[in-house]
Coordinates of C-alpha atoms and ligand atoms in Angstrom, one line a residue:
X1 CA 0.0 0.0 0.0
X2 CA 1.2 3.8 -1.0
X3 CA 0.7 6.1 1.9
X4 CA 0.9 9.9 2.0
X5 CA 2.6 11.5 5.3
X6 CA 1.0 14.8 7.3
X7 CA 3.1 16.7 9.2
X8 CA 2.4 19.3 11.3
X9 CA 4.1 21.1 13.8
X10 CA 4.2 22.9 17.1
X11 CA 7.8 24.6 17.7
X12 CA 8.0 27.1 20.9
X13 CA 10.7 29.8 20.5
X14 CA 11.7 31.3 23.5
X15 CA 11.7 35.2 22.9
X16 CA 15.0 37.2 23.8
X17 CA 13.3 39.8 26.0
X18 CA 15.6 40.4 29.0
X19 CA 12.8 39.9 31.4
X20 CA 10.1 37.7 32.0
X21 CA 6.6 38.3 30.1
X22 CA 4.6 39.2 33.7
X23 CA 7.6 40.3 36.0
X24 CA 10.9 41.9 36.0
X25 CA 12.9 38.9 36.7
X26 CA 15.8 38.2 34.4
X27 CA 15.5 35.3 31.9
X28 CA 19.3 34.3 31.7
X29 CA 20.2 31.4 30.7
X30 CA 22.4 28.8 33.2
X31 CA 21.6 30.7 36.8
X32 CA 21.7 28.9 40.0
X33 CA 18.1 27.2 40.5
X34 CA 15.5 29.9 41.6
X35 CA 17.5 32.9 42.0
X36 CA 15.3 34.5 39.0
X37 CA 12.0 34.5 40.7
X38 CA 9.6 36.4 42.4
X39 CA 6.0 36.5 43.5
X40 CA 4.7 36.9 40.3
X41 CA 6.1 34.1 38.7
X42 CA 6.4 31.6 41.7
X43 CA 2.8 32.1 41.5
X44 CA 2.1 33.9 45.1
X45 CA -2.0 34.5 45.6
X46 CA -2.7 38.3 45.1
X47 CA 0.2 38.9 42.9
X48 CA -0.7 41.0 39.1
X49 CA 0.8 40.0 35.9
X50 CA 1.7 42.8 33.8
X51 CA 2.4 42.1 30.2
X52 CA 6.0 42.7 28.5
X53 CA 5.6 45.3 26.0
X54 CA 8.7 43.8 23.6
X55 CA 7.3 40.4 24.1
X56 CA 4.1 42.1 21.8
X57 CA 6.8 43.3 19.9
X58 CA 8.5 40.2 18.9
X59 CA 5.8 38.5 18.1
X60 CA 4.6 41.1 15.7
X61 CA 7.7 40.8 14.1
X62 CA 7.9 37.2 13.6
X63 CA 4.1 37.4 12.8
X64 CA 5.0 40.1 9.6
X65 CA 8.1 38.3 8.8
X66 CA 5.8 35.0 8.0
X67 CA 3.5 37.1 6.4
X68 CA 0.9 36.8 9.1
X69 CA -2.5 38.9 9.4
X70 CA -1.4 40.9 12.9
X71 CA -4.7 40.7 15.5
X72 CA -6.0 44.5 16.2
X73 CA -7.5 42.9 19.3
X74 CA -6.2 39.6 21.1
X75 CA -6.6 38.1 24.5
X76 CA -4.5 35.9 26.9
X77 CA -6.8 32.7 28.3
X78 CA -5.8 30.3 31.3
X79 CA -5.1 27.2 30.7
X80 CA -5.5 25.0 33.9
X81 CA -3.6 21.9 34.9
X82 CA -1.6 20.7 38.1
X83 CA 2.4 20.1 37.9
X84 CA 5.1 21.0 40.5
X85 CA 6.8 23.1 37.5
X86 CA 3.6 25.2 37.1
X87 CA 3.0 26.4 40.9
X88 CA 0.5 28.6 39.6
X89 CA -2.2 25.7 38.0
X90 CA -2.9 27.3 35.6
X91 CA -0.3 28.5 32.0
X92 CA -1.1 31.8 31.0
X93 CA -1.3 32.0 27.3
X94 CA -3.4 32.5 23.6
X95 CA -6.0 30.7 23.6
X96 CA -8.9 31.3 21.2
X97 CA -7.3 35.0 20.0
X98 CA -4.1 34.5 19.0
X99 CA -1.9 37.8 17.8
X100 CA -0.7 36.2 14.7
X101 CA -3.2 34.3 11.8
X102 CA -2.6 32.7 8.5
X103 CA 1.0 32.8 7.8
X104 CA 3.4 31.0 5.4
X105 CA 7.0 30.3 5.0
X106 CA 9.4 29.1 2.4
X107 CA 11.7 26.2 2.0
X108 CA 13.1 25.2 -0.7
X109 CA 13.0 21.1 -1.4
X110 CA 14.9 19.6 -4.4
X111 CA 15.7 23.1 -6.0
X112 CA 11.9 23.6 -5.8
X113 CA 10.6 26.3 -3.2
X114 CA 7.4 25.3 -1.1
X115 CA 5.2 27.2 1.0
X116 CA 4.2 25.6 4.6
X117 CA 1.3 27.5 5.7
X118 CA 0.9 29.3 9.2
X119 CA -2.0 29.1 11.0
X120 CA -1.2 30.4 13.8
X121 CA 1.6 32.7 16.4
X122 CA 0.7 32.9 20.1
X123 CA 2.0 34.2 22.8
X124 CA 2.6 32.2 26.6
X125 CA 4.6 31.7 29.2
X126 CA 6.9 28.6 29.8
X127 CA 6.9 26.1 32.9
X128 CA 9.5 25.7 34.9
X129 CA 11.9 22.8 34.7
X130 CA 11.7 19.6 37.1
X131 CA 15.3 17.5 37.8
X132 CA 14.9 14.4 39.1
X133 CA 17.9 13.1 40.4
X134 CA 18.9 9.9 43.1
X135 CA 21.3 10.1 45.3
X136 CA 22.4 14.1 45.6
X137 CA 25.4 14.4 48.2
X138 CA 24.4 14.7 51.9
X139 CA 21.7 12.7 51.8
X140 CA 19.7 8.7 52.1
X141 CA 20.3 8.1 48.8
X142 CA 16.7 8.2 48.0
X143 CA 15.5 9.8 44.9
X144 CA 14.6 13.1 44.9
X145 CA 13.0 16.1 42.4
X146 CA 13.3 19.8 42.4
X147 CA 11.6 22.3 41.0
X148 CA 13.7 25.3 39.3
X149 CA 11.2 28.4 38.6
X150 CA 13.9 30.4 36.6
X151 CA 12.3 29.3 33.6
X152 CA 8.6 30.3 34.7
X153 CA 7.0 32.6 33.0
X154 CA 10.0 33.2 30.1
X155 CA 8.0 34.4 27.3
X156 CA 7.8 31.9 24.3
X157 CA 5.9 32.1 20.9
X158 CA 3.9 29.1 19.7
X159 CA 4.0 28.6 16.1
X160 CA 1.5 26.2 14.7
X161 CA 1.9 25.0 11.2
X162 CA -0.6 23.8 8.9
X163 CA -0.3 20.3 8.0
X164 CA 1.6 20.8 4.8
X165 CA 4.6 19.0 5.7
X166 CA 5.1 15.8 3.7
X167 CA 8.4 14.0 4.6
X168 CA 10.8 14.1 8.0
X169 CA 12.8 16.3 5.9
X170 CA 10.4 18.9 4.9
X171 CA 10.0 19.2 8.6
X172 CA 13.6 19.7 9.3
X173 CA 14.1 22.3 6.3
X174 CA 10.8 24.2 8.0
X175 CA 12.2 23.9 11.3
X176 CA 15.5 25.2 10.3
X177 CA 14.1 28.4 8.2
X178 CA 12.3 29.3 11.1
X179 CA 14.6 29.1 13.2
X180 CA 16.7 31.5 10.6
X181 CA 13.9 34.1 10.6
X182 CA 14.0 34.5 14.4
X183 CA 17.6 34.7 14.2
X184 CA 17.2 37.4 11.6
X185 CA 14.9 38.9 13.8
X186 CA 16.5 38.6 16.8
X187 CA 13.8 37.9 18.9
X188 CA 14.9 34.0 19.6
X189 CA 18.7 32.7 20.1
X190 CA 17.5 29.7 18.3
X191 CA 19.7 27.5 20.8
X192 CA 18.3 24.2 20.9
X193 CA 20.0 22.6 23.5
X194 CA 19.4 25.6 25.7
X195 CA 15.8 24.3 25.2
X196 CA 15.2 28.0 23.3
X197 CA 13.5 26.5 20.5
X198 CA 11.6 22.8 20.4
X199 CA 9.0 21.6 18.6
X200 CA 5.8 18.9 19.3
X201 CA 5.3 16.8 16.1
X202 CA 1.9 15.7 14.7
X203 CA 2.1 12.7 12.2
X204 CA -0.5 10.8 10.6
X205 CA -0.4 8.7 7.6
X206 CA -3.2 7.9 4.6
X207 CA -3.2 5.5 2.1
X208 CA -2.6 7.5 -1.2
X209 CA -5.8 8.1 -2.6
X210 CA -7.8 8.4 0.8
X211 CA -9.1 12.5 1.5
X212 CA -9.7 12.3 5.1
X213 CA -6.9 12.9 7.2
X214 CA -5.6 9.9 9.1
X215 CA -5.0 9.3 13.0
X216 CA -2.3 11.3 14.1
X217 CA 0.0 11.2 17.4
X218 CA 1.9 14.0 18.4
X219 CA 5.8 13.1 19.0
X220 CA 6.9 15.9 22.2
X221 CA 9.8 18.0 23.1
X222 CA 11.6 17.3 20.3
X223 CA 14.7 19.3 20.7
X224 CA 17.5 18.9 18.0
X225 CA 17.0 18.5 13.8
X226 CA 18.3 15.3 14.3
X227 CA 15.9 14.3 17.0
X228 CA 12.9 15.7 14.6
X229 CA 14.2 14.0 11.3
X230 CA 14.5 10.4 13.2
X231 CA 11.6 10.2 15.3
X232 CA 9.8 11.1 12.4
X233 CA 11.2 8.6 10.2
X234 CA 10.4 6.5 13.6
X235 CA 6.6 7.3 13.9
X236 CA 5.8 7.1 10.0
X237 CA 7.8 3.3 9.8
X238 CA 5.3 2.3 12.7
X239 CA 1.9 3.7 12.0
X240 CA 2.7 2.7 8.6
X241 CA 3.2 -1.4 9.8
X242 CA 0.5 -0.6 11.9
X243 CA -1.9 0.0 8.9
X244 CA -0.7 -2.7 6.6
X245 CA -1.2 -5.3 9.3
X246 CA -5.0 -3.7 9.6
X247 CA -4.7 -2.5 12.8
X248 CA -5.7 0.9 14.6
X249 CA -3.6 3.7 15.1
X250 CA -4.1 5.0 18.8
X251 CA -4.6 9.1 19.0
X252 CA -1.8 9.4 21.6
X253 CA 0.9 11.4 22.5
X254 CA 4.5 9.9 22.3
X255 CA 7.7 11.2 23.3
X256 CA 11.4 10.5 21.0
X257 CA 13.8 7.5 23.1
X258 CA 17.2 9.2 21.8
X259 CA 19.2 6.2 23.5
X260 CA 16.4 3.7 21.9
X261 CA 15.5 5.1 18.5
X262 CA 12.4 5.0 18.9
X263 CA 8.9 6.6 20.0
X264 CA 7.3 5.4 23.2
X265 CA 3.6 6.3 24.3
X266 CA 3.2 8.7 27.2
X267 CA -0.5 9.5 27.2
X268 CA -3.4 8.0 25.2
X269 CA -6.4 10.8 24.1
X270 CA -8.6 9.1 27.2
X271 CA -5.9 10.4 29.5
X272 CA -5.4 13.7 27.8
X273 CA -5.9 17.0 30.0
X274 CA -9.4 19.0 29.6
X275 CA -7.4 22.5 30.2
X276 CA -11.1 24.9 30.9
X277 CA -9.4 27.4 28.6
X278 CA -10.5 30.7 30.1
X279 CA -10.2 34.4 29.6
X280 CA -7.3 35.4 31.9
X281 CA -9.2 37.9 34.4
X282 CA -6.2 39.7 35.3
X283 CA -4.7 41.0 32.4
X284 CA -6.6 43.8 29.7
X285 CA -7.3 42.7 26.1
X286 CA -4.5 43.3 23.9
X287 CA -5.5 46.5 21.2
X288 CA -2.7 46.8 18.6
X289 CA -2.4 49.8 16.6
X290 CA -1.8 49.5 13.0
X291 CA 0.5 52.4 13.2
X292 CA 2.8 50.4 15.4
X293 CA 2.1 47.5 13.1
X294 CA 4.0 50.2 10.3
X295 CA 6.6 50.7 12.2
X296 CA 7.8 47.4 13.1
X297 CA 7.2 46.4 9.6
X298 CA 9.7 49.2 8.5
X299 CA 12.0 48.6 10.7
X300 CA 12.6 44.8 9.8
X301 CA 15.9 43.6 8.8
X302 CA 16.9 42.0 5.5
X303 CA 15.7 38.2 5.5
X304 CA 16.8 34.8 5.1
X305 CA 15.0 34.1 1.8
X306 CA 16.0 38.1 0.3
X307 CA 19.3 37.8 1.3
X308 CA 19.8 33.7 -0.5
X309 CA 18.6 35.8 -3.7
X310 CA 21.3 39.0 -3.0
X311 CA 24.0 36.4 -2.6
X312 CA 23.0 34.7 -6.0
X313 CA 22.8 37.6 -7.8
X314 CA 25.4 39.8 -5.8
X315 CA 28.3 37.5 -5.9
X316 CA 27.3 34.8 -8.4
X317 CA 26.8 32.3 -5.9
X318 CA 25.4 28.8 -6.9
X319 CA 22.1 28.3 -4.9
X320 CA 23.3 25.9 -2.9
X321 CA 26.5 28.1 -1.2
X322 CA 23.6 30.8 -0.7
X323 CA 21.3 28.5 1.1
X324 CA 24.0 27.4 3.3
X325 CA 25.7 30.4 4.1
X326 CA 22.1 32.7 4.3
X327 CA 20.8 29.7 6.8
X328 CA 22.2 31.6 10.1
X329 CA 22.6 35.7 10.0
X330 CA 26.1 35.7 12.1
X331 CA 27.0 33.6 9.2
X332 CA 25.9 35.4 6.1
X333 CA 27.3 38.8 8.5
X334 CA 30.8 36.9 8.3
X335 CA 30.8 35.4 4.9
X336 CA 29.9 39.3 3.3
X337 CA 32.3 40.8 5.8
X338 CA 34.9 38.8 4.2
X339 CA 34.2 39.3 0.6
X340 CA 34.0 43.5 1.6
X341 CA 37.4 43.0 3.0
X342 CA 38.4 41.9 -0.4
X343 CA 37.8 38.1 -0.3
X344 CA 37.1 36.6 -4.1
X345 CA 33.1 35.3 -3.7
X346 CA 33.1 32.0 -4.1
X347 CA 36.8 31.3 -2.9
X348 CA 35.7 32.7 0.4
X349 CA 32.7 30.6 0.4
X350 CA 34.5 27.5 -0.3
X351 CA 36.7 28.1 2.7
X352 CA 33.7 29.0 4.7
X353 CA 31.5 25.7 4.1
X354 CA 34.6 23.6 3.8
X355 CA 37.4 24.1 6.5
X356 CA 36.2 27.0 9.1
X357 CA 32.7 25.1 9.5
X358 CA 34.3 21.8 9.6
X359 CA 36.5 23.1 12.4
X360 CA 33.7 24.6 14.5
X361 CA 31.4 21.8 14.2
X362 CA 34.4 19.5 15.8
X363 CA 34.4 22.1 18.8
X364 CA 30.7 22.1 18.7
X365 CA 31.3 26.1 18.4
X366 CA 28.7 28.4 16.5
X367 CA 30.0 30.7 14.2
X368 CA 30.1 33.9 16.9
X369 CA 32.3 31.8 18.5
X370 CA 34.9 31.2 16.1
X371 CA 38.6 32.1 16.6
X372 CA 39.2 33.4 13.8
X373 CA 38.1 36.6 11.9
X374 CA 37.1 37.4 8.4
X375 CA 40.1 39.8 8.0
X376 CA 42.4 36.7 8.7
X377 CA 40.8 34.8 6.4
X378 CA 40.8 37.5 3.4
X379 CA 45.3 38.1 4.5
X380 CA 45.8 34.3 4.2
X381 CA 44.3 34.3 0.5
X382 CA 46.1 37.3 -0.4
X383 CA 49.4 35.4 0.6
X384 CA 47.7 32.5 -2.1
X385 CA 47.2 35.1 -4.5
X386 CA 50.6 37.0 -4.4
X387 CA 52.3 33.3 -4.6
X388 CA 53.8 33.4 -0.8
X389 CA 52.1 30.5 -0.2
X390 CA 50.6 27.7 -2.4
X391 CA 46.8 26.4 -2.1
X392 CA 48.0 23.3 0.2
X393 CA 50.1 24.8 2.4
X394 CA 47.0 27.6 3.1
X395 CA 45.3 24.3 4.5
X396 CA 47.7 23.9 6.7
X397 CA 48.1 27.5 7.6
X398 CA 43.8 27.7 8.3
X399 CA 44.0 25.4 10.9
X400 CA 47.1 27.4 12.5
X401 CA 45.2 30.6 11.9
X402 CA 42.4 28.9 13.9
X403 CA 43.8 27.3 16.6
X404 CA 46.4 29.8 17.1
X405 CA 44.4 33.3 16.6
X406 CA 47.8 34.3 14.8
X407 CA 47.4 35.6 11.3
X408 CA 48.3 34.1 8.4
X409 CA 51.5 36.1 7.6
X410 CA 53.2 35.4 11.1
X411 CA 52.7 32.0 10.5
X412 CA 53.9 31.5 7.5
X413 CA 57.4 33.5 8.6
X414 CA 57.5 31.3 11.8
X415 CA 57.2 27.6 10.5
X416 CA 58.9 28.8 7.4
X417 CA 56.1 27.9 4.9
X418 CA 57.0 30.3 2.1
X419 CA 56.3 28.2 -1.2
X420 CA 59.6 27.2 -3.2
X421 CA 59.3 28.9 -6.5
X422 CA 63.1 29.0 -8.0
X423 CA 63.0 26.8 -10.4
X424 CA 66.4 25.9 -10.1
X425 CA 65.3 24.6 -6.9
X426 CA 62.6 22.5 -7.9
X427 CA 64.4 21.0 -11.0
X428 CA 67.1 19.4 -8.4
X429 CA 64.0 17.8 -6.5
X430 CA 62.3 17.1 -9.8
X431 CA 65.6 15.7 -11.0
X432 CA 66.4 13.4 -7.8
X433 CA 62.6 11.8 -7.9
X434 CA 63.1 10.8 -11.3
X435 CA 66.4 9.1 -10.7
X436 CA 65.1 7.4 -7.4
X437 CA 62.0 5.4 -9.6
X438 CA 63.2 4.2 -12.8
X439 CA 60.2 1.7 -13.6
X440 CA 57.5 4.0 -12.4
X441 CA 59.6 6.2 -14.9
X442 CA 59.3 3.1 -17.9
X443 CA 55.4 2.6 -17.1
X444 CA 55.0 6.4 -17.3
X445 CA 56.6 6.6 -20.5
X446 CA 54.3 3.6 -22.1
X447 CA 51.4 5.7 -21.8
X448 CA 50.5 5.7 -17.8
X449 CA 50.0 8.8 -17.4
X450 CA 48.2 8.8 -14.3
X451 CA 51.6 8.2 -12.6
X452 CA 52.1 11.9 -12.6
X453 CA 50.6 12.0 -9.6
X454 CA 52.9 9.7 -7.6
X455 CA 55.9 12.0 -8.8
X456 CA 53.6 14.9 -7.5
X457 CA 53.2 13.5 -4.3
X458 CA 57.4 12.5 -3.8
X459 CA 58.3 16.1 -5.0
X460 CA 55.7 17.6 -2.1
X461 CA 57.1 14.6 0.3
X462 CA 60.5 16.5 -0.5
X463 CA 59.6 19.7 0.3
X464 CA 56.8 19.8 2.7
X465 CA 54.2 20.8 0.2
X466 CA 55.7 24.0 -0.4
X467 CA 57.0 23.3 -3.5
X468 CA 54.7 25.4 -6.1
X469 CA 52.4 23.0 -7.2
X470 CA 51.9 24.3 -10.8
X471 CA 55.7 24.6 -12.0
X472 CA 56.4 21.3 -9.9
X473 CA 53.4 19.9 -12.4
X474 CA 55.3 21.6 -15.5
X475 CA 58.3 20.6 -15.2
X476 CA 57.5 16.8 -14.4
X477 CA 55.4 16.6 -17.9
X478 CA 58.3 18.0 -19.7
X479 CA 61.1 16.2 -18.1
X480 CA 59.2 13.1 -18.1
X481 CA 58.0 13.2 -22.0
X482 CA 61.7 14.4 -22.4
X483 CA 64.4 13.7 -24.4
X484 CA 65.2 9.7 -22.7
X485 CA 64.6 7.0 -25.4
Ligands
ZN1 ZN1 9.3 37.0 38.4

């Protein structure tokens, strides 16, 4: 049987506000447990929320960037549950009037683009976090759980998708442009493993030519691309047995196993909360001015999907190199700083997507982080350019550059990695390598000519890769299709 997969999703985005949505307490990330708190958002009876202007803000933004109709008039609701992280019992957060409606985004899938639908941006707080842990120092042994408020009441958007998503990857490429726009925005750090951006999964599958949607189960918490890409794979594999086999799909909710690989159920729909949305008493309807709504949407910074296009037509990128280096703004902002500096395009780009993000990703480090500059980057091919130093030897000298913070022009002076181009020079190398292999030298000359390689690599051997690769190449062909019988 031929099934179609529907995907929607759920992904929270913590806001960058420096202060909680209802209270003045700071919403740093990494503080000791509880020392952001106060009556407010421990939940103390009596206590008023009052709402966060640039939370409004940021959600406008996101809202216009997704080319979302902005709500004139929306309203907060409280949904009610019990949990130690939510001392409260109740979330506050959008309910049935949500600020942002009916939005879309872009990604681009097999060269094609496709537009995943938005139907909604909300605003809400978060929960704080439980730890359980056994055995903490000083005491039985026992297991114990605490409950760390520094996280209650941080203000998050909700952004809920349309089910337009077809495949695990679609989800991941939708997951990851959103993540770009907020980033462009700044109004989300994107930082998955801080927890600032996670998504709930809904998957269902239908046989091909069936209309009606199929049962779906909502994967939780999913918190890397990885994590979304294999426990959907995961979900689809299993409702899909589940349907060839006749069965029933169960509406549940699941949650991803990392260590296990797979999707385990955590609450059927018979067990699922009834959360008596209602209209939070304490806080005034939200009126938004579309004058306001003008000025945010002036103010907006260049976006993922403009800038791809700029870097295409700008510097004569190949779609791909755009995509990648447009996917995260400090990114883009170090790529064009580069090529201002001087940098040739797509040289600069190849060194970008090729050794300095292979060298971050092994130190886990995001670009922001990264040693070294653009400026360092732009002297090192100059040395390329002006012959100092030949294309090899500039591999070498990268990593130097990066591990040492040195630039490019010390280095090359210290270790003594100045490319041999006397020709006189080379020759005697050249010369010796010849003599040394005689029947490499015979098979060469019966038509072999591949073997120039292996002469390549001992002339390099010989001089530590400095030698310059192009009259090293030169003189080999001539000297080999020479005068000898
Ligand atoms: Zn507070």
């Amino acid at each position: 049987m031929k099934y179609e997969v529907v995907i929607g999703l759920e992904v929270h985005a913590q806001m960058l506000t420096e202060t909680k949505i209802f209270c003045r307490c700071s919403t740093k990330f990494g503080s000791e447990p509880n020392t952001q708190t106060c009556p407010v958002c421990i939940g103390m009876p009596g206590v008023l929320p009052v709402l966060n202007k640039k939370a409004i803000e940021f959600a406008i933004k996101s809202g216009l960037a997704m080319d979302s109709n902005i709500s004139s008039y929306s309203r907060f609701a409280r949904k009610n549950y019990f949990y130690p992280d939510l001392p409260k019992g109740y979330q506050i957060s959008q309910y049935e009037l949500p600020i942002c409606e009916h939005g879309y985004v872009e990604i681009v899938i097999g060269g094609t683009i496709k537009k995943i639908g938005i139907t909604r941006i909300h605003m809400e707080e978060d929960a704080g976090k439980n730890i359980h842990e056994s055995a903490p120092p000083k005491t039985d042994g026992g297991h114990y759980s605490f409950v760390d408020l520094n996280r209650a009441g941080v203000p998050l958007m909700e952004i809920v998708s349309e089910p337009d998503i077809r495949s695990p990857r679609e989800a991941v490429e939708y997951m990851k442009k959103l993540r770009a726009i907020l980033q462009y925005l700044e109004v989300c750090d994107g930082n998955m493993e801080q927890g600032s951006l996670r998504c709930d999964a809904n998957v269902s599958v239908r046989p091909a030519d069936q209309k009606e949607l199929g049962v779906k189960t909502e994967i939780k918490n999913l918190n890397s691309f990885k994590f979304v890409e294999k426990a959907l794979e995961y979900e689809i594999e299993r409702q899909k047995k589940i349907l060839d086999e006749r069965g029933k799909i169960v509406q549940e909710t699941r949650l991803w196993n990392p260590e296990r690989g797979i999707t385990e159920s955590m609450r059927t729909k018979e067990e699922a909360h009834d959360y008596r949305y209602f209209p939070e008493p304490d806080l005034v309807p939200i009126i938004i001015d579309q004058r306001w709504i003008d000025d945010i949407k002036k103010s907006l910074p260049e976006l993922p999907d403009t800038k791809r296009e700029r870097f295409v037509s700008e510097y004569r990128l190949p779609e791909y190199d755009a995509d990648l280096l447009t996917s995260e703004k400090h990114l883009a902002d170090w790529y064009e700083e580069a090529v201002k500096l001087g940098g040739q395009p797509k040289i600069v780009a190849n060194w970008v997507q090729g050794d300095l993000l292979r060298l971050l990703n092994e130190e886990n480090k995001s670009i922001e982080e990264s040693p070294l500059k653009p400026e360092q980057l732009v002297g090192m091919l100059r040395l390329i350019e002006n012959g100092t130093i030949s294309g090899k030897i500039a591999k070498t000298v990268f990593e130097e550059m990066y591990k040492t913070g040195e630039d490019a022009e010390f280095i090359v002076k210290e270790k003594g990695l100045v490319q041999i181009s006397d020709a006189g020079e080379i020759e005697k190398i050249v010369d010796a390598v010849i003599a040394k292999n005689p029947k490499e030298v015979a098979r060469y000359k019966a038509g072999e000519e591949k073997l120039l390689g292996f002469f390549v690599g001992h002339v390099m051997k010989l001089t530590k890769g400095k030698a310059n690769p192009q009259m090293v190449n030169e003189l080999l062909r001539k000297k080999l299709s020479g005068s000898h019988p």
